[in-house]
Amino acid sequence: MRLTASPQRETGRRDTEGMAVASFVLGLVGLLVLNVVLGPIAIVLAVVALRRDTPRRFRAQLGLGLGIADIVLLAVLMAADGSTSWSVFG
């Protein structure tokens, strides 16, 4: 009797693809607004998608990079402004 590995569930694959895309979009939007919230969410989604071996690895990696850029941008702007927050509108 030969045992075969069960094929990966289609839902699980779509979940990781969705996480990769969401991390990219949130990281991109986070560069403009709410980077203190969207940056960490983008990082977490990207890491989870990469650990679950998403077929959209490049998009997850972009989301991870953009999430980190969100945090770095927040730190730079807070240091330049001398406050604990910043706004696009001045």
PDB file of C-alpha atoms in Angstrom:
ATOM      1  CA  MET A   1       0.000   0.000   0.000  1.00  0.00           C
ATOM      2  CA  ARG A   2       1.480   3.295  -1.087  1.00  0.00           C
ATOM      3  CA  LEU A   3       0.761   6.447   0.855  1.00  0.00           C
ATOM      4  CA  THR A   4       0.786   9.701  -1.019  1.00  0.00           C
ATOM      5  CA  ALA A   5       1.074  13.141   0.435  1.00  0.00           C
ATOM      6  CA  SER A   6      -2.154  15.027   0.330  1.00  0.00           C
ATOM      7  CA  PRO A   7      -2.091  17.976  -2.047  1.00  0.00           C
ATOM      8  CA  GLN A   8      -1.896  21.391  -0.487  1.00  0.00           C
ATOM      9  CA  ARG A   9      -5.302  22.838   0.147  1.00  0.00           C
ATOM     10  CA  GLU A  10      -6.242  25.479  -2.386  1.00  0.00           C
ATOM     11  CA  THR A  11      -7.607  27.699   0.394  1.00  0.00           C
ATOM     12  CA  GLY A  12      -4.273  27.685   2.212  1.00  0.00           C
ATOM     13  CA  ARG A  13      -2.426  28.697  -0.952  1.00  0.00           C
ATOM     14  CA  ARG A  14      -4.832  31.570  -1.596  1.00  0.00           C
ATOM     15  CA  ASP A  15      -4.488  32.671   2.030  1.00  0.00           C
ATOM     16  CA  THR A  16      -0.725  33.030   1.707  1.00  0.00           C
ATOM     17  CA  GLU A  17      -1.071  34.812  -1.622  1.00  0.00           C
ATOM     18  CA  GLY A  18      -3.528  37.209  -0.015  1.00  0.00           C
ATOM     19  CA  MET A  19      -1.175  37.821   2.887  1.00  0.00           C
ATOM     20  CA  ALA A  20       1.692  38.592   0.503  1.00  0.00           C
ATOM     21  CA  VAL A  21      -0.420  41.054  -1.490  1.00  0.00           C
ATOM     22  CA  ALA A  22      -1.860  42.639   1.655  1.00  0.00           C
ATOM     23  CA  SER A  23       1.599  43.133   3.155  1.00  0.00           C
ATOM     24  CA  PHE A  24       2.756  44.832  -0.054  1.00  0.00           C
ATOM     25  CA  VAL A  25      -0.280  47.143  -0.210  1.00  0.00           C
ATOM     26  CA  LEU A  26      -0.194  48.005   3.508  1.00  0.00           C
ATOM     27  CA  GLY A  27       3.529  48.690   3.360  1.00  0.00           C
ATOM     28  CA  LEU A  28       3.064  50.944   0.356  1.00  0.00           C
ATOM     29  CA  VAL A  29       0.161  52.876   1.879  1.00  0.00           C
ATOM     30  CA  GLY A  30       2.039  53.038   5.175  1.00  0.00           C
ATOM     31  CA  LEU A  31       4.712  55.177   3.563  1.00  0.00           C
ATOM     32  CA  LEU A  32       2.122  57.961   3.333  1.00  0.00           C
ATOM     33  CA  VAL A  33      -0.245  57.508   6.282  1.00  0.00           C
ATOM     34  CA  LEU A  34      -0.434  55.582   9.546  1.00  0.00           C
ATOM     35  CA  ASN A  35       2.991  54.035   9.183  1.00  0.00           C
ATOM     36  CA  VAL A  36       3.145  53.373  12.922  1.00  0.00           C
ATOM     37  CA  VAL A  37       0.226  50.936  12.459  1.00  0.00           C
ATOM     38  CA  LEU A  38       0.509  49.743   8.867  1.00  0.00           C
ATOM     39  CA  GLY A  39       4.267  49.107   8.941  1.00  0.00           C
ATOM     40  CA  PRO A  40       4.202  46.449  11.665  1.00  0.00           C
ATOM     41  CA  ILE A  41       1.100  44.814  10.168  1.00  0.00           C
ATOM     42  CA  ALA A  42       2.850  44.621   6.785  1.00  0.00           C
ATOM     43  CA  ILE A  43       5.893  43.050   8.428  1.00  0.00           C
ATOM     44  CA  VAL A  44       3.847  40.419  10.268  1.00  0.00           C
ATOM     45  CA  LEU A  45       1.807  39.479   7.189  1.00  0.00           C
ATOM     46  CA  ALA A  46       4.945  39.204   5.067  1.00  0.00           C
ATOM     47  CA  VAL A  47       6.748  37.013   7.595  1.00  0.00           C
ATOM     48  CA  VAL A  48       3.733  34.703   7.960  1.00  0.00           C
ATOM     49  CA  ALA A  49       3.339  34.437   4.180  1.00  0.00           C
ATOM     50  CA  LEU A  50       7.040  33.672   3.725  1.00  0.00           C
ATOM     51  CA  ARG A  51       7.030  31.040   6.473  1.00  0.00           C
ATOM     52  CA  ARG A  52       4.028  29.356   4.863  1.00  0.00           C
ATOM     53  CA  ASP A  53       5.940  29.250   1.586  1.00  0.00           C
ATOM     54  CA  THR A  54       3.788  31.563  -0.491  1.00  0.00           C
ATOM     55  CA  PRO A  55       4.093  31.340  -4.267  1.00  0.00           C
ATOM     56  CA  ARG A  56       4.256  35.156  -4.295  1.00  0.00           C
ATOM     57  CA  ARG A  57       7.575  35.337  -2.471  1.00  0.00           C
ATOM     58  CA  PHE A  58       8.753  38.494  -4.231  1.00  0.00           C
ATOM     59  CA  ARG A  59       5.595  40.392  -3.305  1.00  0.00           C
ATOM     60  CA  ALA A  60       5.917  39.239   0.312  1.00  0.00           C
ATOM     61  CA  GLN A  61       9.554  40.332   0.353  1.00  0.00           C
ATOM     62  CA  LEU A  62       8.548  43.728  -1.034  1.00  0.00           C
ATOM     63  CA  GLY A  63       5.900  43.985   1.692  1.00  0.00           C
ATOM     64  CA  LEU A  64       8.512  43.148   4.308  1.00  0.00           C
ATOM     65  CA  GLY A  65      10.897  45.773   2.932  1.00  0.00           C
ATOM     66  CA  LEU A  66       8.170  48.411   2.743  1.00  0.00           C
ATOM     67  CA  GLY A  67       7.024  47.621   6.290  1.00  0.00           C
ATOM     68  CA  ILE A  68      10.576  48.105   7.542  1.00  0.00           C
ATOM     69  CA  ALA A  69      10.835  51.310   5.478  1.00  0.00           C
ATOM     70  CA  ASP A  70       7.644  52.542   7.177  1.00  0.00           C
ATOM     71  CA  ILE A  71       9.233  52.140  10.604  1.00  0.00           C
ATOM     72  CA  VAL A  72      12.513  53.720   9.481  1.00  0.00           C
ATOM     73  CA  LEU A  73      10.659  56.651   7.894  1.00  0.00           C
ATOM     74  CA  LEU A  74       8.679  57.171  11.091  1.00  0.00           C
ATOM     75  CA  ALA A  75      11.879  57.188  13.168  1.00  0.00           C
ATOM     76  CA  VAL A  76      13.634  59.623  10.816  1.00  0.00           C
ATOM     77  CA  LEU A  77      10.695  62.012  10.655  1.00  0.00           C
ATOM     78  CA  MET A  78      10.178  61.897  14.407  1.00  0.00           C
ATOM     79  CA  ALA A  79      13.865  62.654  14.970  1.00  0.00           C
ATOM     80  CA  ALA A  80      13.819  65.515  12.464  1.00  0.00           C
ATOM     81  CA  ASP A  81      10.631  66.993  13.904  1.00  0.00           C
ATOM     82  CA  GLY A  82      11.589  66.404  17.531  1.00  0.00           C
ATOM     83  CA  SER A  83       8.186  64.970  18.402  1.00  0.00           C
ATOM     84  CA  THR A  84       6.624  61.569  18.899  1.00  0.00           C
ATOM     85  CA  SER A  85       4.460  61.781  15.792  1.00  0.00           C
ATOM     86  CA  TRP A  86       4.402  63.327  12.347  1.00  0.00           C
ATOM     87  CA  SER A  87       1.862  64.330   9.751  1.00  0.00           C
ATOM     88  CA  VAL A  88       1.997  64.555   5.978  1.00  0.00           C
ATOM     89  CA  PHE A  89       0.008  67.782   6.184  1.00  0.00           C
ATOM     90  CA  GLY A  90       2.502  69.633   8.331  1.00  0.00           C
TER      91      GLY A  90
END
